[in-house]
Tab-separated table of C-alpha atoms and ligand atoms in Angstrom:
chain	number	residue	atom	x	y	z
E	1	UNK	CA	16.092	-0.933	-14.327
E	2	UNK	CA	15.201	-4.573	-15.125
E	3	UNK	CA	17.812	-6.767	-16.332
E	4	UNK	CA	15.479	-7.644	-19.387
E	5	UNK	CA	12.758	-5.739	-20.027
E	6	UNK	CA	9.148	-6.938	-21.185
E	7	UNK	CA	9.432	-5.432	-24.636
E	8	UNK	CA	12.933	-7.067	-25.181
E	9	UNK	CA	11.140	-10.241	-23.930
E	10	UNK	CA	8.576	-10.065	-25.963
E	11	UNK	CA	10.500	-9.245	-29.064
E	12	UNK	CA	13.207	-12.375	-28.342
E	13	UNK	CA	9.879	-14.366	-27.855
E	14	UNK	CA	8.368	-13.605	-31.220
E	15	UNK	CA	11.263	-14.359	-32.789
E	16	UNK	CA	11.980	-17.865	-31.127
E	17	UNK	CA	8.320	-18.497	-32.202
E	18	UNK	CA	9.535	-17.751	-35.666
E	19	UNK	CA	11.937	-19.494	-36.146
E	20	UNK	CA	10.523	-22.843	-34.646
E	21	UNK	CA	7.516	-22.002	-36.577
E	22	UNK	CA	9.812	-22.286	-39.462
E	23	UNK	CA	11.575	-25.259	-38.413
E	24	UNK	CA	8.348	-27.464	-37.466
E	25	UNK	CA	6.356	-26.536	-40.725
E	26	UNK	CA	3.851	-29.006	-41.240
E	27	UNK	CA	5.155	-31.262	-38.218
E	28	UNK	CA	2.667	-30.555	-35.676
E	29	UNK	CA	5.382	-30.384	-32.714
E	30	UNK	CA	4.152	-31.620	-29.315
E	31	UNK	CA	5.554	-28.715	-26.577
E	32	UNK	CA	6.516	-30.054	-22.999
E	33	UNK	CA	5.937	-27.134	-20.885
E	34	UNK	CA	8.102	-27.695	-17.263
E	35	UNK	CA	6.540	-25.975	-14.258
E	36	UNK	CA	6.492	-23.621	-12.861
E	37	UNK	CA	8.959	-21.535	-13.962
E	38	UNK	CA	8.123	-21.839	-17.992
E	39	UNK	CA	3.963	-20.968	-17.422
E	40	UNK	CA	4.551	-17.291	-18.887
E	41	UNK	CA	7.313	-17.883	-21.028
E	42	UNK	CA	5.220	-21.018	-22.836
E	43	UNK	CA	1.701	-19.228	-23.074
E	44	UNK	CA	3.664	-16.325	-24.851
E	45	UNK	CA	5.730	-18.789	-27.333
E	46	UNK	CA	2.885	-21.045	-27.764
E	47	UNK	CA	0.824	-18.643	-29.114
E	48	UNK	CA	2.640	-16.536	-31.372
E	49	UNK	CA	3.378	-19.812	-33.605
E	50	UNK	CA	1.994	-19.850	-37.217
E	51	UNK	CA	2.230	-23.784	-37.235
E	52	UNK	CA	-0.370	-26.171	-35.709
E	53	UNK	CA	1.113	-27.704	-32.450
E	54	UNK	CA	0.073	-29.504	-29.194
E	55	UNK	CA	0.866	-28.447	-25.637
E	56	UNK	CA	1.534	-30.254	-22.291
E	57	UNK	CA	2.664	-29.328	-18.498
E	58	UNK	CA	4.471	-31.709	-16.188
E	59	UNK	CA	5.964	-30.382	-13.088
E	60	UNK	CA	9.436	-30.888	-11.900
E	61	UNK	CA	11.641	-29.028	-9.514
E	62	UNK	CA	14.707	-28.767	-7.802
E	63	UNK	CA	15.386	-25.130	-6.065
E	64	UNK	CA	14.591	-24.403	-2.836
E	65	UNK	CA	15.261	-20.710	-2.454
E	66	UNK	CA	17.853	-19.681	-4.525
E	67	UNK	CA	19.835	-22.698	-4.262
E	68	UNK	CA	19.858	-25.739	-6.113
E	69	UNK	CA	18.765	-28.750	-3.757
E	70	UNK	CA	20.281	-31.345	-6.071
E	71	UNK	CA	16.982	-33.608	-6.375
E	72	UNK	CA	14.567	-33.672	-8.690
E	73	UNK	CA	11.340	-34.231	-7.983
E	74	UNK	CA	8.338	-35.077	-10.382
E	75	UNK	CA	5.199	-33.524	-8.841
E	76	UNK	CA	2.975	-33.769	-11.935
E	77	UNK	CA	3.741	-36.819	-14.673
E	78	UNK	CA	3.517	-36.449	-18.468
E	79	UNK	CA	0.151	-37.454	-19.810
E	80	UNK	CA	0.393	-37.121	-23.316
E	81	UNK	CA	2.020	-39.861	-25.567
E	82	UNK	CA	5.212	-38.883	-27.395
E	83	UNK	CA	6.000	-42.207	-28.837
E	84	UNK	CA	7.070	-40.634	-32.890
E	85	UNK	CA	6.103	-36.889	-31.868
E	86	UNK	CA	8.449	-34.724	-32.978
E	87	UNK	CA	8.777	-32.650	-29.152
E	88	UNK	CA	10.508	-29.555	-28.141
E	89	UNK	CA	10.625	-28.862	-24.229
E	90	UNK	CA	10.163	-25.456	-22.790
E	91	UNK	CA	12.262	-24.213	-20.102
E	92	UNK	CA	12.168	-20.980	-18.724
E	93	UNK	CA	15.924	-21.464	-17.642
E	94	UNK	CA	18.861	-24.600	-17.931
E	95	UNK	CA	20.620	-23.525	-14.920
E	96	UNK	CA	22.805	-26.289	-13.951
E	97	UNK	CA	21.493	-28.628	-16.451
E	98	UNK	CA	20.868	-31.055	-13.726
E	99	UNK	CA	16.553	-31.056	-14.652
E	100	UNK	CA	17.097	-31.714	-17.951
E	101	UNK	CA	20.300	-34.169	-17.544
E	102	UNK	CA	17.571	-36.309	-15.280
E	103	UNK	CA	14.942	-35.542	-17.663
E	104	UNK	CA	15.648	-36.069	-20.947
E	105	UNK	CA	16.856	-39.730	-20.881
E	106	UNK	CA	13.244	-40.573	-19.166
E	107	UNK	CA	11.735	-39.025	-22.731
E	108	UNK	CA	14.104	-40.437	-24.977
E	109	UNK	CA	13.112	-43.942	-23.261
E	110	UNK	CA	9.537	-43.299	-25.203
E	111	UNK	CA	10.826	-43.031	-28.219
E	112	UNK	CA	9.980	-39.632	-29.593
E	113	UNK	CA	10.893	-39.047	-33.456
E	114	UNK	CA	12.702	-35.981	-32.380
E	115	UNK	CA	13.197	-34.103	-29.218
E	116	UNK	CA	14.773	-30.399	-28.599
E	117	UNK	CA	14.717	-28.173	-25.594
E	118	UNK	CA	14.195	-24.262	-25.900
E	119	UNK	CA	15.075	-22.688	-22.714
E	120	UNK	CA	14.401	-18.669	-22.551
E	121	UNK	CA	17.216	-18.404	-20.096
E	122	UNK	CA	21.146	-20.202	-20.007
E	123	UNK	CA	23.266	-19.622	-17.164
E	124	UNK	CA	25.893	-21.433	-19.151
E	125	UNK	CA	28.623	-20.383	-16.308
E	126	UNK	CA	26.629	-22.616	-14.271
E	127	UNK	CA	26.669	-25.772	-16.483
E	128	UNK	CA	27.607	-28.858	-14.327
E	129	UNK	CA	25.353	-31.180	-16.790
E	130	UNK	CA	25.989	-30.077	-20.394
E	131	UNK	CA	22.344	-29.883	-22.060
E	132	UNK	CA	22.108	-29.234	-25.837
E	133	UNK	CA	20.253	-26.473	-26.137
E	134	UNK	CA	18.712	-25.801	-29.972
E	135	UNK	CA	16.921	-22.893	-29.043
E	136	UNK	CA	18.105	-20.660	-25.920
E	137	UNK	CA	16.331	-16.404	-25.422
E	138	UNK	CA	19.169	-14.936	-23.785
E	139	UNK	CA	22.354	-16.571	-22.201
E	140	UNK	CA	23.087	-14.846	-18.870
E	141	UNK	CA	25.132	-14.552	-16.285
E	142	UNK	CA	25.588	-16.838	-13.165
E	143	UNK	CA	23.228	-14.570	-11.161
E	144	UNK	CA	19.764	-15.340	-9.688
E	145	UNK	CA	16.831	-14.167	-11.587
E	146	UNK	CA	12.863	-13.055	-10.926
E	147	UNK	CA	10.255	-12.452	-12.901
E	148	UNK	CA	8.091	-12.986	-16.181
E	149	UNK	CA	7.241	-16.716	-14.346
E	150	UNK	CA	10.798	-17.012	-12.381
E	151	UNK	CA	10.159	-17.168	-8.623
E	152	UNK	CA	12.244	-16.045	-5.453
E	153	UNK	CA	10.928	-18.850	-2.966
E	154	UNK	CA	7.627	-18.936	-4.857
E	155	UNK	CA	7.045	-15.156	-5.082
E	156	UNK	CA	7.999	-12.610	-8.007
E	157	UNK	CA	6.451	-14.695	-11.057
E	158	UNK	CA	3.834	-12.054	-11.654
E	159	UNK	CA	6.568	-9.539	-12.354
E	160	UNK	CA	6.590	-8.806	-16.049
E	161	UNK	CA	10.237	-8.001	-16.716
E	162	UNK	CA	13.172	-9.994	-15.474
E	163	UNK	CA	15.166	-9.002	-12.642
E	164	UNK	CA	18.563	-9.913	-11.065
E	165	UNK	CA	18.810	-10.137	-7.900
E	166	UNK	CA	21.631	-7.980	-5.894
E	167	UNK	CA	24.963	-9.856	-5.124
E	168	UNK	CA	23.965	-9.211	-1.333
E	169	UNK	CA	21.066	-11.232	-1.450
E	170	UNK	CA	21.703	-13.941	-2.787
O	1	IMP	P1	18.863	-26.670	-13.288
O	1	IMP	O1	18.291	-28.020	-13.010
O	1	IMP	O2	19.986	-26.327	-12.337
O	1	IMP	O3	19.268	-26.441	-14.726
O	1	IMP	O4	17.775	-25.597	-12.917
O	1	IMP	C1	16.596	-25.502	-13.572
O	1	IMP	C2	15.490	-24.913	-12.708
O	1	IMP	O5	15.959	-24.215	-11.560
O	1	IMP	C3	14.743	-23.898	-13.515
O	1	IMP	O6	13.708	-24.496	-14.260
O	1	IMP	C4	14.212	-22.953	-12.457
O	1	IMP	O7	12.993	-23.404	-11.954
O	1	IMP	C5	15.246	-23.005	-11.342
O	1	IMP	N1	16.185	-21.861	-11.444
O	1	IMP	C6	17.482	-21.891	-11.803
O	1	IMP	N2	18.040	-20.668	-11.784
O	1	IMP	C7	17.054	-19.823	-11.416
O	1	IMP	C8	16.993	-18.385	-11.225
O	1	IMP	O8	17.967	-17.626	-11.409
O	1	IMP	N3	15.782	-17.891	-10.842
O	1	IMP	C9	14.680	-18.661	-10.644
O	1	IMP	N4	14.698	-19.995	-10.806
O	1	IMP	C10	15.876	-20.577	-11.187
């Protein structure tokens, strides 16, 4: 059995998109999509919002396997002004909190009106950076996950549920 299946996904999805619907009425939000991981989770999201709202991808990474190198590396920039946008990042999961912790002080440095992350995932036994989260899916346990845009050393993103992997493996 998956650890999350696509239906509970999907619902926790919808209802994220509600509620952040609700919150950014009339304040057409600007989305910062990270790659790779968030691709799935920020197509569904993105378009089960009722509000008007802009979308970008930039690219940063830090795994190599299933461990945490401790770098970041920026692959693909941020092209879109955020200078007084009111943004909301999408993660598909704040593991450590070490990608955001590097990240977020970059954006702030632009001066966005506003800035919150929404991360589907939150290992929050894992937190070594403390990340304020305003809108987290599911908090889970300290266990790798695959699937529904979450890779295994670049594989298992196509899978449409979540899975955890077994203790053995990892
Ligand atoms: P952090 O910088 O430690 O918070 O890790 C964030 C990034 O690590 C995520 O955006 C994922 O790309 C990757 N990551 C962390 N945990 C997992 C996992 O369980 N499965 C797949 N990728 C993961």
């Amino acid at each position: 059995m998956p650890y999350l299946t696509r239906q509970v996904i999907a619902e926790r999805v919808k209802e994220m998109a509600m509620e952040i619907s609700r919150d950014y009425a009339g304040k057409k939000p600007l989305f910062i999509s990270i790659l790779n991981g968030s691709f799935i989770f920020s197509a569904d999201l993105f378009r089960s919002l009722t509000i008007e709202a802009e979308i970008c991808f930039i690219k940063l990474a830090s795994y190599k396997g299933t461990k945490s190198t401790g770098q970041v590396i920026t692959s693909i920039g941020l092209d879109t002004e955020v200078f007084d946008r009111d943004v909301l990042i999408l993660e598909d999961i704040v593991d450590t909190g070490r990608t955001l912790h590097q990240f977020l002080p970059q954006l702030e440095h632009q001066q966005p009106r506003s800035m919150r992350v929404c991360a589907l995932l939150h290992k929050a036994e894992a937190t070594i950076h403390l990340v304020d989260i305003a809108y987290t899916g599911f908090t889970i346990p300290d266990k790798f996950v695959v699937g529904y845009g979450l890779d295994y050393d670049g594989l298992g993103r196509n899978i449409d549920a979540i899975w955890q992997l077994a203790d053995r493996e990892q």
